[in-house]
XYZ file of C-alpha atoms in Angstrom:
371
model
C -11.518 -58.861 -32.070
C -11.695 -55.537 -30.222
C -15.445 -55.928 -29.837
C -14.942 -59.394 -28.374
C -12.238 -58.121 -26.010
C -14.523 -55.314 -24.837
C -17.373 -57.778 -24.281
C -15.155 -60.083 -22.222
C -14.020 -57.161 -20.069
C -17.585 -55.913 -19.595
C -18.788 -59.385 -18.620
C -16.024 -59.717 -16.045
C -17.127 -56.428 -14.459
C -20.804 -57.428 -14.559
C -20.020 -60.747 -12.926
C -18.007 -58.975 -10.243
C -20.993 -56.682 -9.632
C -23.379 -59.652 -9.477
C -25.320 -58.643 -12.592
C -26.930 -61.084 -15.012
C -25.994 -60.753 -18.680
C -26.950 -61.922 -22.155
C -25.012 -62.035 -25.411
C -26.671 -60.849 -28.623
C -25.117 -62.097 -31.866
C -26.056 -61.264 -35.448
C -26.181 -64.768 -36.902
C -27.679 -64.165 -40.344
C -28.538 -61.286 -42.662
C -30.675 -61.309 -45.794
C -30.297 -58.201 -47.906
C -28.477 -55.233 -46.410
C -27.825 -54.183 -42.836
C -25.393 -52.000 -40.910
C -23.690 -54.945 -39.151
C -22.931 -58.361 -40.566
C -23.010 -61.881 -39.065
C -20.575 -62.081 -36.183
C -21.420 -58.664 -34.724
C -21.936 -59.021 -30.973
C -23.239 -57.063 -28.033
C -23.321 -57.836 -24.309
C -26.372 -56.658 -22.364
C -26.529 -56.469 -18.585
C -29.783 -56.738 -16.657
C -29.572 -53.020 -15.772
C -29.251 -51.983 -19.423
C -25.530 -51.500 -19.993
C -24.617 -52.295 -23.615
C -21.138 -53.249 -24.858
C -20.566 -53.784 -28.566
C -23.119 -53.168 -31.309
C -25.494 -55.186 -33.479
C -26.717 -52.302 -35.652
C -26.193 -48.623 -36.292
C -28.132 -47.934 -33.087
C -31.707 -48.601 -34.152
C -32.033 -52.169 -32.863
C -30.259 -51.731 -29.546
C -33.318 -50.453 -27.656
C -35.509 -53.389 -28.627
C -32.559 -55.762 -28.238
C -32.358 -54.729 -24.579
C -35.963 -55.824 -24.057
C -35.393 -59.125 -25.862
C -32.225 -59.773 -23.872
C -34.037 -59.188 -20.585
C -36.685 -61.692 -21.683
C -33.996 -64.259 -22.466
C -32.376 -63.655 -19.085
C -35.722 -63.944 -17.263
C -36.765 -67.106 -19.111
C -33.226 -68.505 -18.986
C -33.257 -69.726 -22.573
C -31.769 -68.754 -25.926
C -34.034 -66.817 -28.267
C -33.779 -66.015 -31.981
C -35.357 -62.691 -32.957
C -36.000 -61.564 -36.533
C -35.987 -57.914 -37.578
C -37.458 -57.410 -41.045
C -37.211 -53.890 -42.446
C -39.687 -54.883 -45.154
C -42.314 -55.897 -42.568
C -44.722 -53.156 -41.453
C -44.314 -54.040 -37.784
C -40.534 -53.779 -38.065
C -40.530 -50.837 -40.475
C -39.481 -48.403 -37.769
C -36.254 -50.352 -37.371
C -35.596 -50.568 -41.088
C -36.223 -46.873 -41.690
C -33.764 -45.891 -38.981
C -31.244 -48.428 -40.202
C -31.465 -47.188 -43.764
C -31.293 -50.767 -45.027
C -33.556 -53.158 -46.854
C -33.084 -56.559 -45.334
C -33.750 -59.117 -42.621
C -31.520 -59.448 -39.581
C -31.552 -62.521 -37.325
C -30.187 -61.977 -33.832
C -29.576 -64.725 -31.296
C -29.883 -63.844 -27.606
C -28.050 -66.093 -25.140
C -28.307 -65.627 -21.365
C -24.915 -66.248 -19.786
C -24.795 -68.969 -17.140
C -21.529 -68.427 -15.321
C -21.635 -71.872 -13.713
C -21.418 -73.555 -17.121
C -17.858 -74.202 -18.234
C -18.535 -73.772 -21.956
C -20.825 -70.754 -21.921
C -20.496 -68.251 -24.796
C -18.258 -65.872 -22.832
C -15.840 -68.618 -21.804
C -15.582 -69.731 -25.431
C -14.939 -66.136 -26.546
C -12.379 -65.789 -23.756
C -10.508 -68.825 -25.021
C -10.623 -67.359 -28.529
C -9.267 -64.005 -27.353
C -6.483 -65.567 -25.293
C -4.755 -67.184 -28.277
C -3.096 -65.223 -31.065
C -4.071 -67.483 -33.938
C -6.743 -67.969 -36.560
C -9.907 -69.628 -35.295
C -13.270 -70.890 -36.487
C -16.282 -70.357 -34.243
C -19.627 -72.133 -34.604
C -22.955 -70.552 -33.615
C -25.955 -72.861 -34.099
C -29.564 -71.741 -34.449
C -32.868 -72.737 -36.036
C -34.769 -70.407 -38.341
C -37.992 -72.418 -38.081
C -37.783 -74.528 -34.938
C -37.166 -74.059 -31.227
C -33.666 -75.536 -30.922
C -31.553 -72.395 -30.449
C -28.269 -73.999 -29.431
C -26.152 -70.856 -29.603
C -22.399 -70.346 -29.382
C -21.288 -73.931 -29.625
C -17.632 -74.600 -30.319
C -14.230 -73.220 -31.221
C -11.571 -74.719 -33.459
C -7.963 -73.659 -34.027
C -5.057 -75.139 -35.922
C -3.881 -76.741 -32.688
C -7.115 -78.696 -32.544
C -8.713 -77.160 -29.454
C -12.366 -77.917 -29.745
C -14.911 -76.963 -27.120
C -18.484 -78.162 -27.112
C -21.502 -76.550 -25.608
C -23.517 -79.105 -23.677
C -26.442 -78.894 -26.115
C -26.554 -80.973 -29.274
C -24.138 -83.292 -31.021
C -22.736 -82.676 -34.507
C -20.132 -85.268 -35.499
C -19.147 -83.510 -38.731
C -18.812 -80.066 -37.191
C -15.131 -80.419 -36.303
C -14.237 -81.174 -39.918
C -16.432 -78.343 -41.158
C -14.725 -75.888 -38.828
C -11.345 -77.133 -39.999
C -12.429 -76.390 -43.564
C -13.321 -72.847 -42.554
C -9.849 -72.484 -41.061
C -8.249 -73.787 -44.233
C -10.266 -71.550 -46.542
C -10.146 -68.568 -44.171
C -13.719 -67.757 -45.019
C -16.914 -67.653 -42.972
C -19.826 -69.708 -44.211
C -23.184 -71.279 -43.318
C -24.052 -74.975 -43.121
C -27.277 -76.821 -42.361
C -27.596 -79.918 -40.146
C -30.543 -82.157 -39.329
C -31.094 -82.881 -35.632
C -34.198 -84.827 -34.581
C -35.874 -83.861 -37.857
C -35.216 -80.190 -37.174
C -33.047 -78.116 -39.508
C -30.214 -76.441 -37.630
C -28.220 -73.685 -39.303
C -24.600 -73.151 -38.334
C -22.834 -69.858 -38.799
C -19.194 -70.895 -39.053
C -17.205 -67.727 -38.521
C -13.559 -67.319 -39.454
C -11.858 -65.003 -36.968
C -8.269 -63.826 -37.257
C -6.255 -62.319 -34.387
C -5.788 -58.552 -34.167
C -3.069 -56.953 -36.241
C 0.274 -56.576 -34.477
C 1.728 -53.223 -35.483
C 5.423 -52.647 -34.840
C 6.250 -48.977 -35.189
C 9.989 -48.424 -35.585
C 10.261 -44.860 -34.393
C 9.094 -42.967 -31.332
C 8.846 -39.492 -32.787
C 5.844 -37.198 -32.481
C 4.378 -38.471 -35.753
C 4.322 -42.021 -34.367
C 1.989 -41.025 -31.533
C -1.240 -40.633 -33.576
C -0.432 -43.843 -35.440
C -0.145 -45.730 -32.151
C -3.349 -44.128 -30.845
C -5.428 -44.930 -33.933
C -4.164 -48.512 -33.986
C -5.158 -48.853 -30.329
C -8.686 -47.637 -31.094
C -8.916 -50.440 -33.653
C -7.813 -52.986 -31.072
C -4.459 -53.668 -32.680
C -1.481 -54.815 -30.642
C 1.021 -51.939 -30.760
C 4.780 -52.155 -30.206
C 7.012 -49.075 -30.211
C 10.698 -49.654 -30.990
C 13.378 -46.981 -30.939
C 16.976 -46.614 -29.856
C 16.303 -43.411 -27.902
C 15.240 -43.955 -24.277
C 14.099 -40.337 -24.087
C 11.514 -40.944 -26.812
C 10.386 -44.542 -26.353
C 8.528 -44.100 -23.065
C 5.149 -45.075 -21.638
C 4.458 -41.394 -20.963
C 4.673 -40.632 -24.680
C 2.933 -43.850 -25.746
C 0.469 -44.775 -22.977
C -1.652 -46.993 -25.264
C 1.234 -49.122 -26.580
C 1.210 -52.787 -25.566
C 4.995 -52.933 -25.621
C 7.794 -50.365 -25.725
C 11.291 -51.475 -26.697
C 14.407 -49.347 -26.427
C 16.535 -51.377 -28.760
C 18.852 -51.440 -31.729
C 17.575 -52.892 -35.030
C 19.645 -56.045 -34.650
C 18.007 -56.839 -31.329
C 14.429 -56.008 -32.242
C 13.357 -59.122 -34.124
C 14.432 -61.434 -31.289
C 11.976 -59.655 -28.978
C 8.852 -60.040 -31.112
C 6.950 -62.729 -32.981
C 6.145 -62.262 -36.672
C 3.016 -63.949 -38.001
C 0.473 -63.504 -40.803
C -0.994 -60.448 -39.063
C 2.177 -58.490 -38.311
C 2.888 -55.090 -39.855
C 6.059 -53.009 -39.615
C 6.280 -49.279 -40.244
C 9.768 -47.759 -40.452
C 9.539 -44.145 -39.307
C 12.527 -43.474 -37.053
C 13.787 -40.557 -39.186
C 17.165 -42.209 -38.686
C 18.331 -43.451 -42.065
C 20.830 -45.990 -40.721
C 18.325 -47.443 -38.246
C 15.694 -47.868 -40.963
C 18.293 -49.303 -43.340
C 19.489 -51.965 -40.913
C 15.958 -52.930 -39.910
C 14.810 -53.131 -43.522
C 17.732 -55.446 -44.274
C 16.617 -57.771 -41.476
C 12.930 -57.635 -42.399
C 13.484 -58.562 -46.033
C 14.657 -62.005 -44.890
C 11.492 -62.592 -42.820
C 7.953 -63.534 -43.778
C 6.524 -60.236 -42.509
C 3.372 -59.664 -44.618
C 3.569 -55.873 -44.450
C 6.595 -53.569 -44.413
C 6.025 -49.835 -44.756
C 8.649 -47.115 -45.102
C 7.875 -43.494 -44.311
C 9.343 -40.937 -46.681
C 9.722 -40.462 -50.438
C 10.132 -43.353 -52.823
C 13.681 -42.283 -53.647
C 14.609 -43.006 -50.027
C 13.332 -46.589 -50.341
C 15.118 -47.045 -53.683
C 18.332 -45.769 -52.139
C 18.054 -48.171 -49.209
C 17.377 -51.139 -51.480
C 20.317 -50.129 -53.667
C 22.647 -49.988 -50.680
C 21.439 -53.396 -49.570
C 21.909 -54.801 -53.093
C 18.258 -55.883 -52.944
C 16.640 -53.444 -55.337
C 14.515 -56.019 -57.111
C 11.051 -55.683 -58.579
C 9.808 -58.087 -55.922
C 11.185 -56.010 -53.048
C 9.943 -52.731 -54.494
C 6.505 -54.320 -54.675
C 6.725 -55.885 -51.233
C 7.833 -52.779 -49.320
C 5.216 -50.033 -49.178
C 7.134 -46.836 -49.653
C 5.925 -44.181 -49.430
C 3.756 -45.866 -46.805
C -0.007 -45.293 -46.783
C -2.893 -44.671 -49.151
C -3.196 -41.512 -51.211
C -5.916 -39.612 -49.348
C -4.302 -36.197 -49.546
C -2.856 -36.528 -46.040
C -0.791 -33.634 -44.672
C -0.842 -33.745 -40.871
C 0.581 -36.521 -38.710
C -2.962 -37.622 -37.825
C -4.038 -37.762 -41.475
C -0.894 -39.684 -42.407
C -1.603 -42.128 -39.597
C -5.095 -42.759 -41.007
C -3.652 -43.404 -44.471
C -1.091 -45.856 -43.043
C -3.657 -47.758 -40.973
C -6.020 -47.968 -43.950
C -3.315 -49.398 -46.207
C -2.223 -51.967 -43.613
C -5.819 -53.111 -43.129
C -6.385 -53.371 -46.886
C -3.169 -55.312 -47.535
C -3.648 -57.785 -44.687
C -7.320 -58.267 -45.615
C -6.541 -58.746 -49.295
C -8.813 -55.823 -50.164
C -8.424 -53.468 -53.116
C -8.679 -50.248 -51.068
C -10.928 -48.855 -53.783
C -14.091 -46.824 -53.307
C -17.074 -48.847 -52.116
C -19.376 -46.849 -54.412
C -17.543 -48.374 -57.365
C -17.925 -51.940 -56.127
C -20.584 -53.886 -58.004
C -20.621 -56.972 -55.780
C -21.935 -56.993 -52.196
C -19.491 -55.638 -49.622
C -19.715 -58.844 -47.581
C -20.493 -62.270 -49.012
C -21.183 -65.415 -46.977
C -21.745 -68.675 -48.768
C -24.292 -71.285 -47.711
C -22.677 -74.512 -48.830
C -25.898 -76.469 -48.521
C -27.515 -74.460 -51.290
């Protein structure tokens, strides 16, 4: 979501400056590549790039293709094949062995449902969404960023094409929480739909405004997470100490939960270094549906807190991550922050947090349900 937010901001500036733009989206990958379907990049007519569609090797040629799309005022699908001699220079630099399909869409600001307006609607709502991008691998009908679906039923259509079953297919993606591909027939032409599941950014609530909370807040901001700092000390919980935080609350534990919203993407880290504060907040959190609760400090501290709360069950010991973070040999506050962020991402993504070199299956798998 951070990439999308950056693209929206860059487009707003380009529009203010009177510059034409195009959106490049990785819509399909065969084999391996640095970026996967759903990677996006905004290109302005004077060559400013926001986002990324590769490790850097495709961006130069993508600029030329985007300018062509802007000049011709039509969507274009471009194929980069690292196994093709003409495209070998891209593949060698990328270090991959695959085919990447990138869709270029010039942005028409006078059209209500252009790709940027659809992405803007997506970014404005903190909820899971399914986004449809339609393209043709063999024909000329490059429809592009087409529609958005959320659990509230918002559904926006691009003016090109009509797909009566698409709403139900997007709902299925929402239900399964998994991106996929589907094929449709339109006027005897095969149209492929990349149906992308997109979840909102993680909301990280850091209980504690000490010095060790600062790198955690900064790293989370780099990732595009929504950061809240909560502490009872007005001298510590300040915008000067946490300039990147989205929200700073000087509050007692009993008042904290009424000031925030907990959803499937909310993580709490208890690191106030105030035992009673952490204890009271932990007591409140155990009765919520918060998907991640982390406690800084040794395991004996967590066991003691659970004992005092009369909630030292196997379930709670498993649910609360204490000591918080992954074992990466962290010593400094910055290293500990990295280990905490990595564990939160793994838990909320349902990932194993193991080494990728030991993974036998592909890192990313997208299913084509028509096959």
